[in-house]
Amino acid sequence: MKDSEVHSLILDQTDEIEEDDYRSFIREILKHERTKLDQDRPKYAEKYRSLIDSYATNENLEDYTDE
Amino acid sequence: MNNIQIFNIELKNYRQYRGVENINLETTPDKHINVIEGQNGSGKSNLLNAITLCFYDKEPHIDNQDNQGLGADPLVNLNELRQVDVGETVRGYIEITLGKQEPQYVFTRKFRTAKTDEDEYSSITDDLQLRQRFGPDWQNVDNPNIRLREILPTHVHQYFLFDGEQLDQFFEEGYIERVQDAVLDVSHIQLLERAVDHLKSVQKDLEKEASDVEGTPQDLHDEYEEAQKTLEDLEEEEEILEDDISDANEEIEGIDEELSDSTNPDVREKQQRRRYLSERLEDREEELQNAREDAAVALARAGPVAYNKGALEFTLDRFREWETSGQEPPDIPEWWLEQLLEQGRCICGTDIETEQEKRQHLEEFKQTVAETATQSANGKRKVQRALERADDLVDVAKERKGRVEDIRDDIDEINEELREISAELESKNIPDDVDVADLEKQRKRIDARIKDMREELGQLRGKIEQQKEEVEERRNKWKREVEKEKKHDQLLRKIRFVENARDKVESVEAKILDQVRNETETSLENYFNDLIWKEESYDIELTEDYEVHVYGPSGEKKLGSLSAGERQVLALSFMSALSKISGFSAPVVIDTPLGRISSKPKRRIAQNVPNYLKDSQLTFLMTDEEYTSEVQAFLQNDVAHEYHLEYTDEVTEVKNV
């Protein structure tokens, strides 16, 4: 494993998430957090908002609107 | 060997190692252990420090024999420093070669110590350097720390490079927190915790945004519909009124027909005249409307000039005065000034070829005169033209106003004549004819009613126009609210997405914690049973609260009741479990692994060591008391290299055994 990578234990668990959007979104935010792990108060809001905009689209949330 | 191993350590002038010492540590799968033996204070801990200094610029391992700590001594060998004068510097380095089957990386950290006074020194270290093998070539790598982090990052090196003797303290009071921190550390749980915290924070921001754009489109739609309904009612009223007017007009037409059928020629003639006048009135009223519009346009054009005529005349007078008094820039032609510049001589006789400053003045003057004269001439022309046009525009406005008045007079006359005709017809009393007077009275009444209705219709149409604007305004307001609502819906979807994602991350976190705890427990138990000198098998439990319970054949053995040796084996096993879970395949270097273990168990541990961490390169830094002949005998088949550290006159030499 490279230090820059997310631990395989975490990746194995996230791989088990069935919904593609959630799986990809979570992997992206973990990858982002991994690059900032050595910082005490890393910036995140902009990255998160941009990922949410990409993944939380109307189409892929249809299934959740009535929850 | 598939895991990374240390092929070689080369030290130059590092602490008690004087000159160059080269230690070959290459191992094979069959022989995966190195032993470096030396008495206390001979430099074993400093070998571990040499590795951490080279990689991480740190020396955390204090030799128990050195009460002053490392900070008291210079990095460079003291004997070397004694050979130089105050103000001089001695250099050294640590070079570590790493690789799997063959050397792949050479990490180097250089350092130097300056002799600042007799027995006073100042040491500094350089940045880490790396040469890496690419095929047959070795090349310098720009960012060695990045490569090092891929092999053995700072945060996990303590589970690979550690002091066995210090491990004894690991399972003393307060160990639960240490165990928990270590497990969370190697499993990157912090990564998931941060993701959850950040998702929470982003969700909060989205919720605030959503509350800001939460609209009331239904209420506004109701208001829009209400306005639309009012408009429809008004339009319905308009339609009824138009029908009434139409009916009334038909009634009048009926009366007019009856009057036209009168036997009296005067009545018929008046009726005909009235028909003509009515048509003419209609035309003139239309003309009046157009003439009024034309007059309004003409007045709008003439007004500003006419109202400011005095001011414009005053401005023109001032222009003329300036022109007469010579205050206005002369209309000097540009070509004439050009000519002077070309000839190189001013009109006053100055040679402007030689006097550059004068030439520059003339050029600037040419520019200023040209601009001012142009502006002044333009300004005067514009004012003059405006004044000339003012009269024309006022004339046009007056003429149009006159036309309006003419038409109005004409209309007044037509109306007057119509009133007269009506009055005359009303007074007629013709026997054996239609009742002209009565018909005319009816006609007059209906006509009055039509006028009232037309006035009412005019007001109604005004209301309708206003209502249409109101409907449009409410419709736009409602549509804007719908847009807001759409944005609100989108934000709600995003919030739901973030909420679900957070649930999933929290679920992953819970599963990983459980998995890591279980794997740590299993590895800890396996390593402990591999190393412990007892015949019987032990069960080890790592609880959800990170408490460690050791169960022997006779039940639980409290940690406090474990011997120092057992505690050290437990800690050694825990470190090994963590190194395995960390996911890194780095070499393991342990200082004083058996330091706390008495002779009989030591022999048994030595018996088991060959199976311990079989896939990793293991380098033991042992005291002569640890590395007894019995231990040596148990390890000999698995040992690749064995060295003895010989410490004489403050200098350690590495001897191959």
XYZ file of C-alpha atoms in Angstrom:
724
model
C 0.000 0.000 0.000
C 1.130 3.513 -0.726
C 0.756 6.124 1.984
C -1.135 8.294 -0.469
C -3.788 5.603 -0.877
C -6.891 5.015 1.148
C -6.438 1.917 3.320
C -7.575 -1.231 1.562
C -9.766 -2.069 4.569
C -11.796 1.072 3.907
C -11.858 0.569 0.158
C -13.068 -3.011 0.568
C -15.949 -1.816 2.708
C -16.894 1.068 0.444
C -16.865 -1.334 -2.515
C -19.739 -3.123 -0.846
C -22.015 -0.082 -1.165
C -24.506 -1.101 -3.835
C -25.517 2.287 -5.274
C -22.946 3.504 -7.806
C -23.398 7.187 -6.985
C -22.932 6.777 -3.268
C -19.990 4.409 -3.736
C -18.198 6.768 -6.131
C -19.034 9.834 -4.070
C -17.737 8.288 -0.838
C -14.568 7.066 -2.534
C -13.957 10.571 -3.881
C -14.398 12.266 -0.511
C -12.178 9.683 1.182
C -9.524 10.199 -1.466
C -9.752 13.927 -0.808
C -9.527 13.429 2.964
C -6.545 11.134 2.457
C -4.562 13.905 0.768
C -5.353 16.217 3.700
C -4.789 13.738 6.526
C -1.620 15.487 7.677
C -3.425 18.844 8.031
C -5.167 19.849 11.256
C -7.991 21.873 9.676
C -8.092 20.995 6.003
C -10.356 22.830 3.557
C -13.178 20.660 2.343
C -16.371 22.650 1.670
C -15.673 23.572 -1.950
C -14.587 20.051 -2.883
C -17.548 18.470 -1.116
C -20.049 20.858 -2.703
C -18.639 20.201 -6.132
C -18.822 16.425 -5.598
C -22.379 16.705 -4.265
C -23.337 18.714 -7.345
C -21.846 15.992 -9.539
C -23.381 13.021 -7.803
C -26.617 14.244 -6.224
C -28.375 14.940 -9.497
C -32.134 14.736 -9.886
C -32.005 11.578 -11.952
C -29.935 9.484 -9.641
C -31.970 10.541 -6.636
C -35.354 9.641 -8.013
C -35.355 6.491 -5.947
C -34.835 8.448 -2.749
C -37.324 11.237 -3.173
C -40.120 9.362 -1.492
C -38.108 8.031 1.389
C 11.580 -11.838 -0.409
C 8.394 -10.062 -1.475
C 8.424 -7.489 1.278
C 10.730 -4.490 1.312
C 14.014 -5.216 3.106
C 17.084 -3.255 4.147
C 19.995 -4.370 1.954
C 22.619 -2.201 3.489
C 23.271 0.475 6.092
C 26.343 2.643 5.655
C 27.325 5.060 8.411
C 30.034 7.670 8.292
C 31.093 9.405 11.505
C 27.660 8.887 13.074
C 27.938 9.164 16.853
C 30.161 6.322 18.140
C 30.701 4.966 14.596
C 33.959 6.524 13.393
C 34.860 6.575 9.718
C 32.777 4.457 7.355
C 30.906 1.363 8.642
C 29.045 -0.754 6.142
C 26.465 -3.271 7.410
C 25.070 -5.741 4.900
C 21.600 -6.895 5.979
C 20.306 -8.629 2.826
C 18.056 -11.559 3.717
C 16.279 -14.361 1.848
C 12.959 -16.097 2.508
C 14.868 -18.949 4.155
C 17.053 -16.700 6.212
C 14.986 -13.668 7.118
C 16.669 -12.692 10.376
C 19.688 -10.494 11.118
C 21.272 -10.251 14.528
C 23.432 -7.367 15.649
C 24.782 -8.037 19.087
C 26.603 -5.749 21.421
C 26.908 -4.846 25.051
C 24.860 -2.017 26.554
C 26.164 1.356 25.304
C 27.921 -0.140 22.296
C 25.610 1.598 19.839
C 22.675 -0.758 19.222
C 20.020 1.858 19.929
C 21.947 4.297 17.795
C 21.674 1.898 14.877
C 17.886 2.185 15.258
C 18.335 5.948 15.605
C 20.498 5.969 12.476
C 17.564 4.477 10.538
C 14.983 6.943 11.917
C 17.400 9.870 11.531
C 18.034 8.943 7.917
C 14.342 8.474 7.084
C 12.536 10.936 9.368
C 15.243 13.199 10.783
C 14.448 11.926 14.296
C 16.360 10.000 16.984
C 13.705 8.825 19.451
C 15.564 5.850 20.942
C 17.502 6.667 24.069
C 20.124 4.193 25.246
C 19.439 3.298 28.867
C 23.117 3.614 29.594
C 23.220 7.178 28.341
C 21.669 9.208 31.107
C 22.400 12.523 29.455
C 20.331 11.687 26.357
C 21.325 12.123 22.757
C 20.975 15.876 22.787
C 24.120 16.165 24.877
C 26.311 14.603 22.204
C 27.146 15.843 18.736
C 25.903 13.895 15.718
C 29.425 13.481 14.410
C 31.802 11.122 16.108
C 33.522 12.805 19.085
C 36.976 11.436 18.285
C 36.793 12.970 14.820
C 35.734 16.285 16.293
C 38.582 16.260 18.778
C 40.966 16.203 15.800
C 39.729 19.538 14.443
C 40.088 23.119 15.641
C 37.353 25.330 17.007
C 35.363 26.759 14.085
C 35.928 23.718 11.903
C 33.231 21.307 10.783
C 33.190 17.523 10.371
C 30.694 15.848 8.045
C 29.016 12.465 8.099
C 26.125 10.602 6.537
C 23.754 7.673 6.880
C 22.927 5.728 3.752
C 20.251 3.020 3.685
C 19.669 0.775 0.697
C 16.199 -0.720 0.361
C 14.550 -3.069 -2.112
C 12.713 -6.347 -2.506
C 14.755 -8.936 -4.458
C 17.449 -6.399 -5.339
C 18.490 -2.900 -4.250
C 16.024 -0.342 -5.533
C 16.336 2.779 -3.370
C 19.300 4.422 -1.658
C 18.194 6.983 0.943
C 20.908 9.284 2.260
C 20.910 11.905 4.971
C 24.043 13.964 5.387
C 24.838 15.840 8.553
C 27.638 17.967 9.940
C 28.805 19.141 13.330
C 30.683 22.375 13.878
C 33.062 22.707 16.802
C 31.952 26.026 18.262
C 34.256 25.885 21.327
C 36.235 23.304 23.228
C 33.637 20.606 24.093
C 30.848 22.660 22.494
C 29.295 21.583 19.240
C 26.449 22.466 16.917
C 24.959 19.836 14.592
C 22.669 20.157 11.609
C 21.173 17.660 9.189
C 20.604 18.081 5.455
C 17.466 17.172 3.532
C 16.806 13.550 2.687
C 18.238 12.441 -0.657
C 17.251 9.467 -2.766
C 18.773 7.607 -5.648
C 16.473 5.139 -7.315
C 17.227 2.396 -9.761
C 15.446 2.565 -13.113
C 16.524 -0.534 -15.044
C 20.336 -0.573 -14.989
C 20.606 3.155 -14.146
C 20.547 4.927 -10.811
C 18.965 8.376 -10.837
C 18.405 11.071 -8.260
C 14.743 11.481 -7.278
C 13.364 14.971 -6.619
C 10.895 14.209 -3.852
C 12.393 11.452 -1.700
C 9.855 11.955 1.106
C 6.999 11.053 -1.223
C 8.712 7.770 -2.110
C 9.518 7.102 1.544
C 5.873 7.645 2.507
C 4.954 4.939 0.031
C 7.355 2.502 1.695
C 7.081 3.346 5.377
C 5.293 6.560 6.358
C 6.079 8.409 9.562
C 2.819 7.554 11.263
C 3.300 3.788 11.104
C 7.069 3.441 11.420
C 6.753 2.969 15.187
C 5.157 -0.439 14.540
C 8.166 -1.516 12.438
C 11.137 0.174 14.090
C 10.894 -0.056 17.859
C 12.622 -0.685 21.143
C 11.493 -3.977 22.689
C 12.535 -2.933 26.166
C 10.339 0.167 26.076
C 7.419 -2.005 24.940
C 7.203 -3.354 28.467
C 5.518 -0.092 29.444
C 2.946 -0.378 26.650
C 0.552 -2.577 28.625
C 0.905 -0.710 31.893
C -1.822 1.530 33.327
C -3.705 3.546 30.704
C -2.916 1.011 27.992
C -6.537 0.947 26.692
C -6.171 4.409 25.218
C -2.820 3.466 23.670
C -4.304 0.313 22.130
C -7.313 2.216 20.825
C -5.168 5.018 19.372
C -2.881 2.518 17.674
C -5.760 0.518 16.161
C -7.510 3.660 14.925
C -4.207 5.005 13.648
C -3.316 2.047 11.439
C -6.843 1.619 10.111
C -7.190 5.273 9.050
C -10.429 5.617 10.990
C -9.627 9.317 11.258
C -10.266 9.509 7.530
C -13.820 8.284 7.985
C -14.404 10.427 11.063
C -13.343 13.506 9.174
C -15.550 12.582 6.238
C -18.526 12.233 8.611
C -17.762 15.570 10.318
C -17.384 17.343 6.998
C -20.571 15.816 5.601
C -22.406 16.986 8.714
C -21.071 20.482 8.261
C -21.933 20.607 4.539
C -25.423 19.281 5.339
C -25.900 22.090 7.852
C -24.917 24.676 5.235
C -27.301 23.136 2.700
C -30.131 23.165 5.232
C -29.569 26.851 5.914
C -29.576 27.578 2.186
C -32.758 25.547 1.773
C -34.543 27.514 4.493
C -33.511 30.737 2.737
C -35.143 29.676 -0.529
C -38.163 27.935 0.909
C -41.041 29.442 -1.088
C -44.879 29.580 -0.889
C -45.792 28.948 -4.546
C -49.262 27.608 -3.720
C -50.315 30.803 -1.927
C -48.973 32.916 -4.745
C -50.668 30.706 -7.315
C -53.975 31.240 -5.485
C -53.396 34.988 -5.585
C -52.587 34.791 -9.299
C -55.751 32.774 -9.971
C -57.824 35.247 -7.964
C -56.522 38.146 -10.085
C -57.180 36.127 -13.248
C -60.754 35.508 -12.091
C -61.286 39.238 -11.459
C -59.971 39.949 -14.968
C -62.370 37.421 -16.472
C -65.275 39.009 -14.565
C -64.302 42.438 -15.845
C -63.979 41.143 -19.407
C -67.403 39.559 -19.050
C -68.802 42.908 -17.889
C -67.122 44.529 -20.882
C -68.748 42.044 -23.219
C -72.213 42.658 -21.672
C -71.732 46.397 -21.914
C -70.576 46.128 -25.537
C -73.699 44.042 -26.279
C -75.884 46.628 -24.528
C -74.301 49.408 -26.553
C -74.738 47.394 -29.700
C -78.431 46.797 -28.805
C -78.919 50.469 -28.064
C -77.323 51.377 -31.385
C -79.672 48.980 -33.115
C -82.605 50.636 -31.339
C -81.381 53.991 -32.609
C -81.009 52.585 -36.102
C -84.609 51.335 -35.891
C -85.778 54.779 -34.803
C -83.684 56.381 -37.545
C -85.309 54.091 -40.110
C -88.767 55.039 -38.859
C -87.852 58.704 -39.013
C -86.431 58.214 -42.523
C -89.796 56.764 -43.517
C -91.587 59.925 -42.377
C -93.951 61.478 -44.853
C -92.583 64.857 -43.915
C -89.754 65.926 -46.255
C -88.227 68.150 -43.560
C -88.006 65.243 -41.157
C -86.418 63.020 -43.827
C -83.992 65.788 -44.797
C -82.985 66.353 -41.154
C -82.616 62.671 -40.642
C -80.344 62.462 -43.685
C -78.353 65.453 -42.512
C -77.986 63.854 -39.099
C -76.710 60.634 -40.655
C -74.136 62.629 -42.632
C -73.104 64.631 -39.552
C -72.810 61.498 -37.438
C -70.463 59.913 -39.941
C -68.472 63.145 -40.185
C -68.323 63.404 -36.404
C -66.924 59.920 -36.239
C -64.207 60.794 -38.782
C -63.360 64.071 -37.085
C -63.078 62.425 -33.695
C -60.575 59.996 -35.160
C -58.681 62.891 -36.747
C -58.716 64.712 -33.389
C -57.131 61.714 -31.729
C -54.317 61.590 -34.342
C -53.813 65.361 -34.260
C -53.492 65.295 -30.465
C -50.784 62.638 -30.709
C -48.876 64.636 -33.353
C -49.119 67.788 -31.242
C -47.781 65.971 -28.201
C -44.757 64.737 -30.184
C -44.037 68.212 -31.575
C -44.305 69.762 -28.104
C -41.917 67.199 -26.674
C -39.377 68.092 -29.368
C -39.710 71.854 -29.130
C -40.071 72.095 -25.345
C -36.421 71.709 -24.165
C -35.021 74.111 -26.762
C -37.826 76.609 -26.301
C -37.541 76.631 -22.498
C -33.717 77.032 -22.696
C -33.703 79.550 -25.495
C -32.477 82.357 -23.208
C -29.575 80.264 -21.946
C -28.560 79.234 -25.471
C -28.654 82.845 -26.659
C -26.500 83.861 -23.712
C -23.960 81.134 -24.566
C -23.823 82.231 -28.191
C -23.244 85.852 -27.128
C -20.344 84.728 -24.938
C -18.797 82.834 -27.875
C -19.051 85.940 -30.016
C -17.527 88.120 -27.269
C -14.538 85.733 -26.909
C -14.083 85.732 -30.648
C -14.107 89.539 -30.767
C -11.811 89.964 -27.756
C -9.366 87.361 -29.076
C -9.898 85.033 -26.073
C -10.961 82.258 -28.366
C -8.047 80.285 -29.783
C -7.263 81.529 -33.290
C -8.267 79.275 -36.088
C -4.676 78.484 -37.002
C -4.595 75.862 -39.733
C -2.848 72.678 -38.721
C -0.937 72.536 -42.022
C 0.667 75.911 -41.232
C 2.057 74.692 -37.921
C 3.165 71.480 -39.656
C 5.064 73.634 -42.138
C 6.887 75.515 -39.363
C 7.888 72.224 -37.769
C 9.126 70.891 -41.083
C 11.121 74.037 -41.829
C 12.666 73.862 -38.357
C 12.192 77.536 -37.647
C 9.484 79.223 -35.582
C 7.717 82.407 -36.708
C 9.680 84.259 -33.989
C 12.946 83.128 -35.607
C 13.920 80.432 -33.086
C 15.804 77.510 -34.614
C 13.707 74.623 -33.380
C 15.997 72.022 -34.938
C 18.697 72.780 -32.365
C 16.389 73.783 -29.503
C 14.457 70.619 -28.927
C 12.537 72.004 -25.940
C 11.101 74.803 -28.115
C 10.208 72.314 -30.795
C 8.369 70.262 -28.208
C 6.468 73.370 -27.076
C 5.455 74.092 -30.672
C 4.277 70.541 -31.133
C 2.243 70.716 -27.911
C 0.837 74.100 -28.984
C -0.154 72.649 -32.329
C -1.984 69.867 -30.543
C -3.724 72.199 -28.032
C -4.699 74.798 -30.615
C -6.062 72.156 -32.919
C -8.133 70.508 -30.168
C -9.420 73.756 -28.566
C -10.233 75.406 -31.866
C -12.091 72.337 -33.000
C -14.041 72.100 -29.730
C -14.841 75.816 -29.695
C -15.978 75.880 -33.311
C -18.055 72.759 -32.807
C -19.655 74.138 -29.650
C -20.589 77.426 -31.300
C -22.026 75.656 -34.315
C -24.116 73.353 -32.152
C -25.587 76.211 -30.065
C -26.340 78.211 -33.221
C -28.009 75.224 -34.865
C -30.092 74.529 -31.754
C -31.333 78.126 -31.673
C -32.170 78.071 -35.379
C -34.024 74.797 -34.914
C -35.787 76.063 -31.774
C -37.882 78.487 -33.789
C -38.758 75.859 -36.388
C -39.724 73.337 -33.718
C -41.856 75.832 -31.832
C -43.580 76.759 -35.115
C -44.344 73.113 -35.812
C -45.719 72.627 -32.286
C -47.902 75.731 -32.596
C -49.165 74.633 -36.005
C -50.146 71.197 -34.672
C -51.797 72.675 -31.616
C -53.776 74.938 -33.942
C -54.913 71.930 -35.951
C -56.175 70.232 -32.792
C -58.129 73.328 -31.913
C -59.553 73.552 -35.442
C -60.786 69.967 -35.339
C -62.213 70.472 -31.876
C -64.079 73.561 -33.057
C -65.402 71.593 -36.011
C -66.564 68.828 -33.691
C -68.253 71.359 -31.438
C -70.059 72.769 -34.450
C -71.184 69.314 -35.600
C -72.452 68.507 -32.124
C -74.264 71.811 -31.935
C -75.957 71.125 -35.271
C -76.889 67.628 -34.150
C -78.420 69.044 -30.974
C -80.388 71.521 -33.060
C -81.680 68.788 -35.375
C -82.695 66.756 -32.368
C -84.494 69.705 -30.772
C -86.319 70.492 -33.984
C -87.414 66.893 -34.465
C -88.506 66.714 -30.879
C -90.819 69.648 -31.390
C -92.447 68.252 -34.541
C -96.076 67.363 -34.441
C -97.126 66.010 -37.783
C -100.571 64.473 -38.124
C -100.971 61.195 -39.988
C -97.256 60.548 -39.747
C -94.995 58.676 -37.396
C -94.798 60.249 -33.984
C -91.573 62.112 -34.743
C -91.434 63.923 -31.435
C -91.859 60.744 -29.432
C -89.370 58.865 -31.589
C -86.825 61.619 -31.181
C -87.357 61.658 -27.420
C -86.752 57.920 -27.369
C -83.730 58.378 -29.594
C -82.347 61.108 -27.341
C -82.841 58.947 -24.254
C -81.150 55.989 -25.878
C -78.308 58.163 -27.154
C -77.778 59.504 -23.637
C -77.767 55.963 -22.338
C -75.209 54.956 -24.997
C -73.006 57.865 -23.943
C -73.225 56.765 -20.293
C -72.511 53.196 -21.293
C -69.548 54.272 -23.439
C -68.161 56.228 -20.525
C -68.701 53.225 -18.313
C -67.050 51.036 -20.971
C -64.067 53.371 -21.115
C -63.648 53.147 -17.340
C -64.136 49.403 -17.464
C -61.468 49.026 -20.144
C -59.120 51.079 -17.998
C -59.786 48.700 -15.114
C -59.235 45.734 -17.425
C -55.833 47.098 -18.505
C -54.860 47.580 -14.848
C -56.125 44.133 -13.997
C -54.104 42.604 -16.849
C -51.003 44.227 -15.394
C -51.926 42.905 -11.965
C -52.418 39.401 -13.379
C -49.045 39.571 -15.160
C -47.323 40.813 -12.029
C -48.852 38.049 -9.854
C -48.043 35.461 -12.499
C -44.397 36.553 -12.586
C -44.257 36.545 -8.788
C -45.684 33.036 -8.712
C -43.252 31.850 -11.408
C -40.304 33.299 -9.478
C -41.542 31.450 -6.418
C -41.791 28.249 -8.445
C -38.152 28.704 -9.483
C -37.228 29.198 -5.832
C -39.191 26.102 -4.971
C -37.348 24.134 -7.640
C -34.056 25.264 -6.121
C -35.417 24.332 -2.723
C -36.344 20.880 -4.019
C -32.862 20.441 -5.468
C -31.329 21.438 -2.148
C -33.591 18.976 -0.358
C -32.407 16.249 -2.710
C -28.805 17.162 -1.999
C -29.450 17.166 1.745
C -31.013 13.726 1.464
C -28.028 12.528 -0.575
C -25.567 13.851 2.016
C -27.599 12.305 4.836
C -27.627 8.916 3.119
C -23.915 9.168 2.278
C -23.124 9.994 5.896
C -25.139 6.980 7.103
C -23.169 4.801 4.734
C -19.794 6.207 5.854
C -20.794 5.685 9.483
C -21.795 2.144 8.675
C -18.431 1.553 6.925
C -16.683 3.026 9.972
C -18.533 0.683 12.352
C -17.764 -2.353 10.172
C -14.085 -1.431 9.837
C -13.674 -0.855 13.538
C -15.144 -4.263 14.122
C -13.022 -5.858 11.409
C -9.796 -4.194 12.536
C -10.474 -5.141 16.114
C -11.143 -8.740 15.105
C -8.058 -8.926 12.885
C -5.904 -7.328 15.568
C -7.269 -9.806 18.080
C -6.553 -12.764 15.782
C -3.035 -11.592 14.852
C -2.266 -10.689 18.459
C -3.309 -14.153 19.618
C -1.346 -15.887 16.820
C 1.845 -13.893 17.390
C 1.541 -14.286 21.150
C 1.195 -18.050 20.849
C 4.052 -18.129 18.295
C 6.368 -16.347 20.693
C 5.333 -17.322 24.191
C 7.436 -19.995 25.737
C 4.552 -21.886 27.315
C 3.372 -25.210 25.957
C -0.271 -24.357 26.461
C -2.287 -22.246 24.052
C -3.627 -18.841 25.054
C -6.816 -17.097 23.974
C -6.633 -13.347 23.635
C -9.640 -11.099 23.501
C -9.655 -7.482 22.342
C -12.964 -6.069 23.535
C -15.033 -3.360 21.868
C -13.621 -0.996 24.478
C -10.067 -2.013 23.481
C -9.382 -3.909 26.684
C -7.025 -6.858 26.254
C -7.861 -10.091 28.093
C -5.464 -13.028 28.143
C -6.951 -16.455 28.912
C -4.719 -19.386 29.809
C -5.705 -22.975 30.631
C -6.602 -21.929 34.160
C -8.715 -18.967 33.130
C -8.065 -15.278 32.686
C -4.630 -13.936 33.476
C -4.902 -10.347 34.579
C -2.491 -8.091 32.716
C -1.126 -6.878 36.022
C -0.221 -10.430 36.956
C 1.738 -11.073 33.729
C 5.483 -11.268 34.124
C 7.634 -8.572 32.523
C 8.584 -11.081 29.835
C 4.970 -12.021 29.122
C 4.016 -8.360 28.890
C 6.893 -7.749 26.491
C 5.820 -10.670 24.309
C 2.259 -9.349 24.365
C 3.436 -5.880 23.293
C 5.743 -7.377 20.653
C 2.783 -9.356 19.314
C 0.592 -6.268 19.343
C 3.178 -4.264 17.397
C 3.456 -7.073 14.873
C -0.333 -7.270 14.541
C -0.476 -3.549 13.894
C 2.352 -3.665 11.353
C 0.407 -6.398 9.528
C -2.887 -4.455 9.613
C -1.220 -1.199 8.536
C -0.949 -2.652 5.036
C 2.739 -1.758 4.656
C 5.351 -4.421 3.875
C 8.362 -2.846 5.517
C 11.333 -4.406 7.315
C 11.109 -4.808 11.104
C 13.959 -3.698 13.348
C 13.627 -4.390 17.077
C 16.059 -3.167 19.668
C 16.452 -5.450 22.721
C 13.575 -7.798 21.801
C 14.195 -10.188 24.709
C 15.567 -7.745 27.236
C 12.947 -8.373 29.894
C 12.820 -12.111 29.548
C 14.662 -14.431 31.858
C 16.895 -17.167 30.565
C 14.513 -20.130 30.409
C 11.668 -18.407 28.590
C 14.209 -16.624 26.429
C 15.346 -19.996 25.098
C 11.745 -20.967 24.347
C 11.034 -17.667 22.612
C 14.176 -18.057 20.566
C 12.848 -21.437 19.549
C 9.711 -19.769 18.182
C 11.235 -16.634 16.695
C 12.037 -18.184 13.269
C 8.282 -18.509 12.636
C 7.571 -15.000 13.834
C 6.805 -12.507 11.014
C 8.069 -15.048 8.511
C 7.360 -12.847 5.487
C 9.264 -9.849 6.826
C 12.932 -9.100 7.198
C 13.660 -9.096 10.921
C 16.692 -7.386 12.401
C 17.293 -7.870 16.110
C 19.602 -5.553 18.017
C 20.506 -7.735 21.030
C 22.662 -7.458 24.093
C 25.164 -10.193 24.791
C 22.851 -11.239 27.635
C 19.964 -11.676 25.212
C 21.948 -13.384 22.519
C 23.065 -16.327 24.513
C 24.554 -19.430 22.932
C 21.217 -21.191 23.330
C 19.330 -18.389 21.564
C 22.031 -18.351 18.944
C 21.606 -22.091 18.420
C 17.845 -21.773 17.908
C 18.167 -18.926 15.442
C 21.212 -20.029 13.496
C 19.358 -21.696 10.612
C 17.342 -18.559 9.952
C 20.005 -15.926 10.441
C 21.353 -14.282 7.293
C 23.903 -11.978 8.966
C 25.318 -11.796 12.432
C 27.386 -8.845 13.652
C 29.120 -7.966 16.845
C 29.474 -4.338 17.928
C 32.883 -3.826 19.472
C 33.089 -0.713 21.577
C 36.552 0.511 22.513
C 37.757 4.016 23.398
C 34.358 5.548 22.622
C 34.342 4.069 19.124
C 32.202 1.184 17.891
C 33.352 -1.115 15.150
C 30.956 -3.499 13.412
C 32.517 -6.961 13.239
C 31.158 -9.730 11.066
C 30.738 -12.874 13.145
